[in-house]
Amino acid sequence: MNSRNSVCVIVHDKDTDTIAAVHYAARNWLPQPAWTVPGGKAEPGEALDEAAARELEEETGLLVDPADLVLVHVIHVEQSWDQAGQFVLFVFATDTWTGELTNTEPDKHLAARWVTANRLPEPAFPTSMQALVAYHGGGPSFSRYGWSV
């Protein structure tokens, strides 16, 4: 079974109470388009905060200094949507960035836009919704997805 590290970034514009979101297009592992917060896989040997900053820039064009990222939640996912095994999702947040929100990967995403901060449009990745609930509620700092009780 594979174990992978993934990262995502909740970019919170507190002035407008919105967050940056991307709308993933349907894929062979994703039957319909779905909304999520920007993120992706950490490369082997890459620091998690640097991976989060890199993925944010790659997906949205937004730039953030890794030092401005705060770890707000960790989700242990039992089975990824691509059926490649479990992974750990490290959720970072920031309210400090530069650049304009752009759909920099139109081959993967239908859109990138600012959405209301408390929830993503539907349908949304379940783990992204878990991350937002934890971020806005101040915890818990750890949760699981897909594991039997």
Short mmCIF file of C-alpha atoms in Angstrom, two decimals:
data_model
loop_
_atom_site.label_atom_id
_atom_site.label_comp_id
_atom_site.label_asym_id
_atom_site.label_seq_id
_atom_site.Cartn_x
_atom_site.Cartn_y
_atom_site.Cartn_z
CA MET A 1 0.00 0.00 0.00
CA ASN A 2 1.36 3.42 -0.93
CA SER A 3 1.64 6.22 1.58
CA ARG A 4 1.94 9.74 0.21
CA ASN A 5 2.14 13.27 1.58
CA SER A 6 -0.24 15.81 0.09
CA VAL A 7 -0.67 19.49 0.88
CA CYS A 8 -3.29 22.17 0.39
CA VAL A 9 -3.57 25.85 1.23
CA ILE A 10 -6.58 27.76 2.49
CA VAL A 11 -5.90 31.29 1.23
CA HIS A 12 -8.26 33.44 3.29
CA ASP A 13 -9.01 37.00 2.19
CA LYS A 14 -10.30 38.27 5.52
CA ASP A 15 -11.38 41.62 4.04
CA THR A 16 -13.95 39.90 1.79
CA ASP A 17 -14.26 36.68 3.84
CA THR A 18 -13.49 34.56 0.78
CA ILE A 19 -11.03 31.76 0.01
CA ALA A 20 -9.25 30.74 -3.18
CA ALA A 21 -10.79 27.62 -4.76
CA VAL A 22 -10.22 25.56 -7.89
CA HIS A 23 -12.80 23.58 -9.83
CA TYR A 24 -11.26 20.27 -10.89
CA ALA A 25 -12.42 18.87 -14.22
CA ALA A 26 -13.69 15.28 -14.39
CA ARG A 27 -10.91 12.70 -14.61
CA ASN A 28 -10.70 8.93 -14.80
CA TRP A 29 -10.50 8.93 -10.97
CA LEU A 30 -13.04 11.77 -10.54
CA PRO A 31 -16.40 11.04 -12.16
CA GLN A 32 -17.64 14.64 -12.08
CA PRO A 33 -16.06 18.08 -11.66
CA ALA A 34 -15.52 19.05 -8.01
CA TRP A 35 -14.36 22.08 -6.03
CA THR A 36 -11.35 22.03 -3.74
CA VAL A 37 -8.75 24.25 -2.13
CA PRO A 38 -5.48 24.46 -4.08
CA GLY A 39 -2.95 21.74 -3.39
CA GLY A 40 -1.25 18.59 -4.55
CA LYS A 41 1.46 16.08 -3.79
CA ALA A 42 4.73 16.87 -2.08
CA GLU A 43 7.74 15.73 -4.06
CA PRO A 44 10.15 13.25 -2.42
CA GLY A 45 12.55 15.22 -0.23
CA GLU A 46 10.49 18.42 -0.44
CA ALA A 47 9.57 20.25 2.77
CA LEU A 48 5.81 20.30 3.25
CA ASP A 49 5.48 24.09 3.61
CA GLU A 50 7.55 24.59 0.45
CA ALA A 51 5.41 22.00 -1.38
CA ALA A 52 2.27 23.87 -0.30
CA ALA A 53 3.64 27.20 -1.56
CA ARG A 54 4.72 25.57 -4.85
CA GLU A 55 1.37 23.85 -5.43
CA LEU A 56 -0.52 27.07 -4.64
CA GLU A 57 1.50 28.97 -7.23
CA GLU A 58 1.21 26.18 -9.83
CA GLU A 59 -2.57 25.94 -9.49
CA THR A 60 -3.54 29.57 -8.92
CA GLY A 61 -0.65 31.94 -9.63
CA LEU A 62 -0.81 33.14 -6.00
CA LEU A 63 2.55 33.52 -4.29
CA VAL A 64 3.11 32.87 -0.61
CA ASP A 65 6.24 32.69 1.49
CA PRO A 66 6.34 29.28 3.20
CA ALA A 67 7.06 31.15 6.46
CA ASP A 68 3.57 32.71 6.17
CA LEU A 69 1.85 29.31 6.12
CA VAL A 70 0.31 27.93 9.31
CA LEU A 71 -0.46 24.22 9.65
CA VAL A 72 -4.15 24.12 10.63
CA HIS A 73 -5.19 20.51 10.12
CA VAL A 74 -4.00 17.02 9.16
CA ILE A 75 -6.25 14.42 7.52
CA HIS A 76 -5.27 10.75 7.20
CA VAL A 77 -7.09 9.41 4.14
CA GLU A 78 -7.57 5.63 3.98
CA GLN A 79 -7.95 5.42 0.18
CA SER A 80 -7.29 8.10 -2.40
CA TRP A 81 -9.75 8.76 -5.18
CA ASP A 82 -7.27 7.42 -7.75
CA GLN A 83 -7.18 4.12 -5.78
CA ALA A 84 -3.42 4.47 -5.20
CA GLY A 85 -3.62 3.91 -1.44
CA GLN A 86 -3.63 6.01 1.65
CA PHE A 87 -2.14 9.46 2.05
CA VAL A 88 -1.76 12.20 4.63
CA LEU A 89 -3.10 15.64 3.74
CA PHE A 90 -1.42 18.57 5.47
CA VAL A 91 -3.70 21.61 5.44
CA PHE A 92 -2.04 25.02 5.63
CA ALA A 93 -3.68 28.44 5.82
CA THR A 94 -2.56 31.99 5.12
CA ASP A 95 -4.00 35.46 4.86
CA THR A 96 -0.81 36.84 3.28
CA TRP A 97 -0.08 36.42 -0.44
CA THR A 98 0.71 38.31 -3.61
CA GLY A 99 -0.55 37.91 -7.15
CA GLU A 100 -3.91 37.54 -8.83
CA LEU A 101 -6.01 34.39 -8.61
CA THR A 102 -5.79 32.75 -12.04
CA ASN A 103 -6.65 29.36 -13.51
CA THR A 104 -3.05 28.54 -14.38
CA GLU A 105 -3.83 24.89 -15.23
CA PRO A 106 -6.80 25.03 -17.63
CA ASP A 107 -5.97 21.48 -18.74
CA LYS A 108 -6.83 20.28 -15.19
CA HIS A 109 -9.23 22.91 -13.81
CA LEU A 110 -12.43 24.43 -15.10
CA ALA A 111 -12.00 27.58 -12.99
CA ALA A 112 -10.18 29.27 -10.14
CA ARG A 113 -12.14 31.81 -8.14
CA TRP A 114 -12.76 33.40 -4.77
CA VAL A 115 -15.66 31.72 -2.94
CA THR A 116 -17.34 32.27 0.40
CA ALA A 117 -14.91 31.30 3.16
CA ASN A 118 -17.14 28.94 5.12
CA ARG A 119 -17.85 26.38 2.39
CA LEU A 120 -16.98 25.37 -1.13
CA PRO A 121 -19.52 25.21 -3.95
CA GLU A 122 -21.01 21.74 -4.52
CA PRO A 123 -19.89 19.21 -5.35
CA ALA A 124 -16.72 19.55 -3.29
CA PHE A 125 -13.93 17.20 -2.27
CA PRO A 126 -14.96 15.79 1.15
CA THR A 127 -11.49 16.32 2.60
CA SER A 128 -11.52 19.97 1.54
CA MET A 129 -14.80 20.43 3.38
CA GLN A 130 -13.34 18.66 6.45
CA ALA A 131 -10.36 21.00 6.30
CA LEU A 132 -12.58 24.10 6.13
CA VAL A 133 -14.73 22.96 9.04
CA ALA A 134 -11.62 22.38 11.16
CA TYR A 135 -10.05 25.69 10.06
CA HIS A 136 -13.13 27.75 10.92
CA GLY A 137 -13.91 25.82 14.09
CA GLY A 138 -10.41 25.98 15.50
CA GLY A 139 -9.94 22.22 15.41
CA PRO A 140 -9.64 19.36 15.79
CA SER A 141 -6.12 19.39 14.45
CA PHE A 142 -6.39 15.82 13.16
CA SER A 143 -9.13 13.84 11.43
CA ARG A 144 -9.54 10.73 9.33
CA TYR A 145 -11.40 10.10 6.08
CA GLY A 146 -12.54 6.69 4.86
CA TRP A 147 -11.30 4.60 7.76
CA SER A 148 -13.78 2.19 9.31
CA VAL A 149 -14.53 2.87 12.96
#
